[in-house]
Amino acid sequence: MNILSQNPALQGVVDQHLDATLQDETISRQEALDAINAGTMVLLGNPAHPSIRPLLVGRPSKIKVNANLGTSPFSSDPDLEMQKLAMAKQAGAHAVMDLSTGGDLDAIRRGMIEATDLPLGTVPIYSVAQKLTLQEKDPAEFTWADLRGEIVSQAEQGVDFMTLHCGVTHKGAEYASKRVLGIVSRGGSILARHMRNNDCENPLLENYDELLDVCRKYNVTISLGDGLRPGAGADAGDAAQWEEVVTLGTLVARAREAGVQTMVEGPGHVPLHLVEAEIRGIKQATLNAPLYVLGPLVTDCSPGYDHIAGAIGGALAASSGADFLCYLTPAEHLTLPSPEDVWAGVKASLVAAHAAHIAMGDGEAIRRDLEISQARAKLDWERITELAMDPCLVDARRGEHRREKECAMCGKFCAIRMLDE
Amino acid sequence: MNILSQNPALQGVVDQHLDATLQDETISRQEALDAINAGTMVLLGNPAHPSIRPLLVGRPSKIKVNANLGTSPFSSDPDLEMQKLAMAKQAGAHAVMDLSTGGDLDAIRRGMIEATDLPLGTVPIYSVAQKLTLQEKDPAEFTWADLRGEIVSQAEQGVDFMTLHCGVTHKGAEYASKRVLGIVSRGGSILARHMRNNDCENPLLENYDELLDVCRKYNVTISLGDGLRPGAGADAGDAAQWEEVVTLGTLVARAREAGVQTMVEGPGHVPLHLVEAEIRGIKQATLNAPLYVLGPLVTDCSPGYDHIAGAIGGALAASSGADFLCYLTPAEHLTLPSPEDVWAGVKASLVAAHAAHIAMGDGEAIRRDLEISQARAKLDWERITELAMDPCLVDARRGEHRREKECAMCGKFCAIRMLDE
């Protein structure tokens, strides 16, 4: 089957934007069209998002980085979220998600969509659950109509991709209940609670065909949520995770048949020695759909430094086939990120993505590293600064020594100067 | 041959300290003695270092982390270095190096040795070069007697390990001159300049037997410096690097014959896909001597974030056989690290080491991750904080929300609470 021929909204985005999008890639238009049609690459972009600059995610396009933003019930300051949105973009994020769960969710989301040209993703079940809790009802007591209504409403607002935990089955949730750390996905746990309370199957799975119709209409890319992702290294690669992955593979196939773009979300917490096996296994079982990973974190005990644990896993994951790195910030597992955390998280993920690009033989990334090394050989600080991932930081750290030829670490003992004459 | 039987100073350290040292390891006394005798593990500890707590480095002991400290000609504040020394220890570094090149080097070194019970390493050629520059001479115009005298003097002061770039040959330096980024090791470049100016071979190599006699007397562990380590990904695994590695392998063998402990220093800048091959190759070519790596950095263009690029490479390197991770701080390639940089650098390396421990099946590391995950399942913040790599940071980040059951990221939408009743 052919995704584009069934999806006029996507065809419109392709016609209007693909050429511009390809300026940031090193692939031809035909390669892009083939991969979009095959579903191994998606073009994020809802025509209703006014200033959207659509984004390619999946091979053979470059690795991309997403920044999660959004309020919580404890910390709900829309202005701060707008600041974080600006920080994420300035730091180099390729996409953002609004994961707000506190305050006026509709207004926050609309504000972000209006403010950014980056593709914006959401998790619609959060809004559904918030509405219920505001009415003092159980957050899991929604109906399919509630969910569907929210998805349609957000699609109309211009949301570009939505995490929908369609693969959380009754059986998977049962497996997860035996885990060290159960279900750590908020969406996954709300669905599991819904299934448990109502002794039913996942309504997103039961109504998947109808969901596909909605998403096709607006070219909303479904990010098939990993509601059962491992939240502890000890749970990685267990029955719950693979039960969901297997289901997600079937849902990818159905979406492609129906002309709807999908990504697959991946782990989570995965020990270092399992990262490559997990990533290759998931890509294979989900038909090489673009894989969107959260980390993976290679240890459980680094709160405060999870952007680093995530960069280790992310670099290895991306070089093993993951396509889209969701950042982790130094606030992960602890609190909502500050604007500075957002910056640090995006940069850590960009380091991981760049390392993976080099490992995969990406010409542009290799050239950049070569050029900065050549600039170092000449102690050409201007060029080093330009080529660095964070030019302002380089300049700030050089500080009072920025006019000097050697850096303040070595001064006249500079190894390069030592042999330079 | 048997190292201990030839090295009475080491035998003394073993007799006095090995049992205490083994309390931090999971190996038996006999395993330790066998590995020390074989030279695949070293016991860092100079009997002249008053408060020394000797440290095992190399398999089968745990991965260790080193923090580089020290002044530069541009920034020479001994009190600040003492602060950084305290920071390094508090953050969890297992060893430190004093790489000072500015100010009263002798006094700084003596102060650090007196102040710390961590093994302390140095690069004696820095002091030799500094003395010459203070006399307005060429820093490379030293004699073997100058070098030897400095090494003896530092050994008498209690230095536990010394980086000595014995493997930088005339041929290797010649190879390196063809590189994108030549020689990036300060010691290596001083030696290369000396060889070039005097058309001679490396005096550390020429006088290696005499050097071994000095080091054996004080149980100074020779850290065979990687003067030709790649300073750019493009130079990784090139002729210069392997010429030096091959030489280092022969020097390891000669040191073992002479009853002297050695480590081998490794890269450097190495692209992600080459890290495992480099590490396994170096370990094999250097007879499984403990391998002490600087990173490796998996990209060249992340100044300001090199602690992250180094943690990515370090985790992979350690799980491939590297034994000793020299930290990189956010100041790397830019300036001298601040105390905060020291803290960040040590923690990043500890994340990498811990991830590698898990990957290698280390029971203690696996148990710690399991326990923090079990504590998360109970939202037991006290236990989470205890088990985290930086308890104070966890507490500080939780901030005003520290008395609440759920963290401020999810609040009442906590996935764990959702299914908890």
XYZ file of N, CA and C in Angstrom, chain A residues 46-156:
333
model
N 0.904 18.985 10.832
C -0.553 19.064 10.724
C -0.850 20.359 9.969
N -1.581 20.292 8.860
C -1.851 21.511 8.084
C -2.514 22.610 8.920
N -3.137 22.228 10.030
C -3.803 23.233 10.868
C -2.836 23.965 11.803
N -1.583 23.563 11.823
C -0.576 24.242 12.658
C -0.005 25.386 11.820
N -0.363 26.628 12.151
C -0.144 27.739 11.211
C 1.289 27.889 10.691
N 2.262 27.986 11.599
C 3.612 28.300 11.132
C 4.480 27.054 10.957
N 3.861 25.890 10.949
C 4.617 24.627 10.990
C 5.738 24.559 9.952
N 6.903 24.123 10.435
C 7.975 23.687 9.529
C 8.064 22.181 9.688
N 7.479 21.432 8.774
C 7.394 19.974 8.967
C 8.774 19.338 9.134
N 8.765 18.187 9.777
C 10.019 17.528 10.160
C 9.981 16.067 9.743
N 11.062 15.626 9.138
C 11.202 14.207 8.808
C 11.789 13.468 9.996
N 11.174 12.359 10.349
C 11.681 11.505 11.426
C 11.738 10.075 10.913
N 12.861 9.427 11.076
C 13.027 8.036 10.619
C 14.101 7.968 9.559
N 14.641 6.768 9.359
C 15.679 6.610 8.343
C 15.077 6.785 6.962
N 15.788 7.364 6.011
C 17.190 7.789 6.066
C 17.392 9.252 6.471
N 16.438 9.877 7.141
C 16.677 11.264 7.576
C 17.558 11.245 8.827
N 17.951 12.428 9.267
C 18.863 12.516 10.417
C 18.129 12.210 11.730
N 18.915 11.878 12.730
C 18.372 11.678 14.085
C 17.819 13.012 14.577
N 16.659 12.983 15.202
C 16.053 14.207 15.724
C 15.923 14.149 17.240
N 15.760 15.338 17.823
C 15.672 15.463 19.285
C 14.373 16.160 19.666
N 13.677 15.594 20.616
C 12.435 16.192 21.128
C 12.616 16.653 22.574
N 11.981 17.789 22.885
C 11.983 18.299 24.266
C 10.560 18.245 24.823
N 10.407 17.603 25.969
C 9.108 17.572 26.645
C 8.930 18.819 27.504
N 7.808 19.467 27.319
C 7.476 20.661 28.096
C 6.143 20.416 28.783
N 5.701 21.424 29.541
C 4.354 21.335 30.085
C 4.282 21.436 31.596
N 3.134 21.919 32.030
C 2.856 22.145 33.449
C 2.535 20.831 34.163
N 2.492 20.916 35.496
C 1.991 19.804 36.300
C 1.009 20.384 37.310
N 0.276 19.527 38.009
C -0.669 20.061 39.003
C 0.051 20.894 40.064
N 1.325 20.617 40.314
C 2.071 21.330 41.356
C 2.721 22.602 40.838
N 2.833 22.723 39.539
C 3.633 23.817 39.001
C 3.048 24.186 37.650
N 2.225 25.198 37.663
C 1.446 25.470 36.478
C 1.527 26.946 36.116
N 2.598 27.288 35.417
C 2.830 28.675 35.041
C 3.012 28.739 33.518
N 1.943 29.124 32.810
C 2.012 29.093 31.346
C 3.150 29.943 30.778
N 3.460 31.065 31.425
C 4.552 31.911 30.909
C 5.887 31.183 30.971
N 6.070 30.446 32.058
C 7.305 29.687 32.211
C 7.400 28.627 31.107
N 6.278 28.019 30.776
C 6.307 27.002 29.712
C 6.640 27.637 28.360
N 6.160 28.861 28.149
C 6.509 29.540 26.896
C 8.007 29.850 26.861
N 8.543 30.219 28.012
C 9.999 30.431 28.089
C 10.747 29.148 27.757
N 10.267 28.052 28.310
C 10.936 26.765 28.073
C 10.827 26.371 26.604
N 9.683 26.692 26.006
C 9.513 26.417 24.575
C 10.561 27.180 23.761
N 10.768 28.444 24.118
C 11.762 29.246 23.398
C 13.171 28.690 23.625
N 13.446 28.278 24.863
C 14.746 27.683 25.205
C 14.982 26.422 24.386
N 13.964 25.581 24.307
C 14.110 24.300 23.598
C 14.485 24.548 22.145
N 13.771 25.484 21.534
C 14.046 25.795 20.129
C 15.447 26.381 19.967
N 15.780 27.323 20.838
C 17.089 27.968 20.727
C 18.228 26.968 20.948
N 17.988 26.022 21.834
C 19.035 25.020 22.114
C 19.193 24.036 20.965
N 18.189 23.956 20.106
C 18.328 23.088 18.942
C 17.382 21.907 18.884
N 16.347 21.892 19.735
C 15.364 20.802 19.656
C 14.675 20.849 18.298
N 14.341 19.669 17.776
C 13.667 19.580 16.482
C 12.157 19.488 16.621
N 11.683 19.155 17.798
C 10.254 19.022 18.060
C 10.044 19.186 19.553
N 8.820 19.470 19.930
C 8.498 19.572 21.361
C 7.190 18.830 21.623
N 7.035 18.423 22.871
C 5.741 17.890 23.294
C 5.226 18.740 24.447
N 3.938 19.013 24.394
C 3.280 19.687 25.510
C 2.624 18.605 26.363
N 3.240 18.333 27.508
C 2.724 17.283 28.394
C 2.005 17.883 29.595
N 1.441 19.066 29.419
C 0.817 19.747 30.552
C -0.291 18.904 31.187
N -0.315 18.972 32.507
C -1.405 18.335 33.253
C -1.979 19.270 34.316
N -1.539 20.541 34.316
C -2.057 21.478 35.311
C -2.417 22.805 34.659
N -3.489 23.438 35.118
C -3.904 24.732 34.560
C -4.840 24.544 33.380
N -4.950 25.590 32.578
C -5.872 25.583 31.431
C -5.165 24.913 30.242
N -5.350 23.628 30.146
C -4.579 22.848 29.168
C -4.845 23.295 27.741
N -6.090 23.618 27.475
C -6.453 24.040 26.129
C -5.724 25.328 25.739
N -5.714 26.261 26.667
C -5.060 27.549 26.394
C -3.556 27.389 26.258
N -2.963 26.575 27.121
C -1.507 26.363 27.055
C -1.141 25.764 25.702
N -1.895 24.747 25.300
C -1.609 24.063 24.033
C -1.780 25.012 22.851
N -2.872 25.749 22.852
C -3.086 26.703 21.749
C -1.965 27.721 21.684
N -1.556 28.196 22.861
C -0.465 29.181 22.919
C 0.820 28.620 22.324
N 1.121 27.390 22.672
C 2.364 26.783 22.164
C 2.288 26.564 20.655
N 1.162 26.092 20.176
C 1.028 25.841 18.729
C 1.198 27.145 17.959
N 0.591 28.205 18.500
C 0.727 29.497 17.825
C 2.169 30.006 17.861
N 2.848 29.698 18.974
C 4.162 30.317 19.176
C 5.288 29.615 18.434
N 5.098 28.369 18.070
C 6.256 27.630 17.563
C 6.050 27.093 16.153
N 7.149 27.035 15.419
C 7.112 26.382 14.111
C 7.636 24.949 14.204
N 8.003 24.540 15.408
C 8.426 23.145 15.588
C 7.201 22.244 15.672
N 7.278 21.036 15.139
C 6.175 20.101 15.336
C 5.912 19.920 16.823
N 4.650 19.909 17.171
C 4.268 19.803 18.576
C 3.445 18.539 18.785
N 3.834 17.790 19.803
C 3.118 16.572 20.149
C 2.409 16.706 21.481
N 1.424 15.855 21.688
C 0.684 15.851 22.956
C 0.339 14.411 23.347
N -0.203 14.295 24.552
C -0.753 13.013 25.020
C -2.204 13.301 25.403
N -3.132 13.126 24.461
C -4.505 13.601 24.686
C -5.177 13.040 25.936
N -4.776 11.850 26.361
C -5.452 11.278 27.530
C -5.210 12.127 28.784
N -4.152 12.930 28.801
C -3.927 13.796 29.966
C -5.085 14.790 30.131
N -5.499 15.378 29.022
C -6.582 16.364 29.106
C -7.885 15.708 29.521
N -8.109 14.516 28.978
C -9.325 13.778 29.340
C -9.326 13.510 30.845
N -8.187 13.039 31.346
C -8.094 12.716 32.777
C -8.212 13.971 33.633
N -7.615 15.073 33.159
C -7.699 16.305 33.950
C -9.138 16.783 34.067
N -9.856 16.748 32.947
C -11.278 17.171 32.996
C -12.045 16.380 34.046
N -11.800 15.064 34.093
C -12.510 14.228 35.057
C -12.122 14.578 36.485
N -10.822 14.776 36.719
C -10.421 15.079 38.102
C -10.958 16.440 38.532
N -11.067 17.376 37.590
C -11.643 18.678 37.952
C -13.114 18.537 38.349
N -13.757 17.522 37.794
C -15.150 17.234 38.186
C -15.212 16.276 39.379
N -14.051 16.065 40.011
C -13.931 15.137 41.143
C -14.357 13.716 40.802
N -14.104 13.348 39.553
C -14.353 11.966 39.135
C -13.019 11.221 39.042
N -13.107 9.927 38.918
C -11.916 9.102 38.730
C -11.314 9.427 37.357
N -10.017 9.707 37.294
C -9.406 10.102 36.015
C -9.496 9.014 34.947
N -9.746 7.794 35.369
C -9.787 6.689 34.398
C -11.208 6.403 33.932
N -12.180 7.173 34.407
C -13.576 6.882 34.042
C -14.025 7.673 32.822
N -13.229 7.589 31.768
C -13.585 8.236 30.506
C -14.277 7.224 29.613
N -14.902 7.740 28.572
C -15.485 6.862 27.544
C -14.667 7.029 26.263
N -14.872 6.149 25.356
C -14.209 6.290 24.047
C -14.600 7.618 23.395
N -15.866 8.012 23.583
C -16.311 9.292 23.011
C -15.513 10.460 23.589
N -15.217 10.414 24.913
C -14.389 11.470 25.525
C -13.021 11.539 24.848
N -12.413 10.373 24.735
C -11.069 10.300 24.149
C -11.076 10.781 22.707
N -12.048 10.245 21.969
C -12.138 10.607 20.552
C -12.347 12.112 20.389
N -13.227 12.650 21.212
C -13.520 14.083 21.137
C -12.274 14.914 21.394
N -11.504 14.512 22.385
C -10.285 15.252 22.718
C -9.277 15.182 21.570
N -9.155 13.998 20.984
C -8.198 13.817 19.882
C -8.607 14.686 18.690
N -9.893 14.682 18.363
C -10.369 15.508 17.247
C -10.117 16.988 17.551
N -10.436 17.386 18.770
C -10.274 18.792 19.133
C -8.810 19.222 19.033
N -7.906 18.387 19.522
C -6.477 18.732 19.453
C -5.967 18.688 18.011
N -6.494 17.770 17.224
C -6.102 17.703 15.804
C -6.527 18.985 15.102
N -7.719 19.453 15.422
C -8.201 20.702 14.817
C -7.358 21.895 15.257
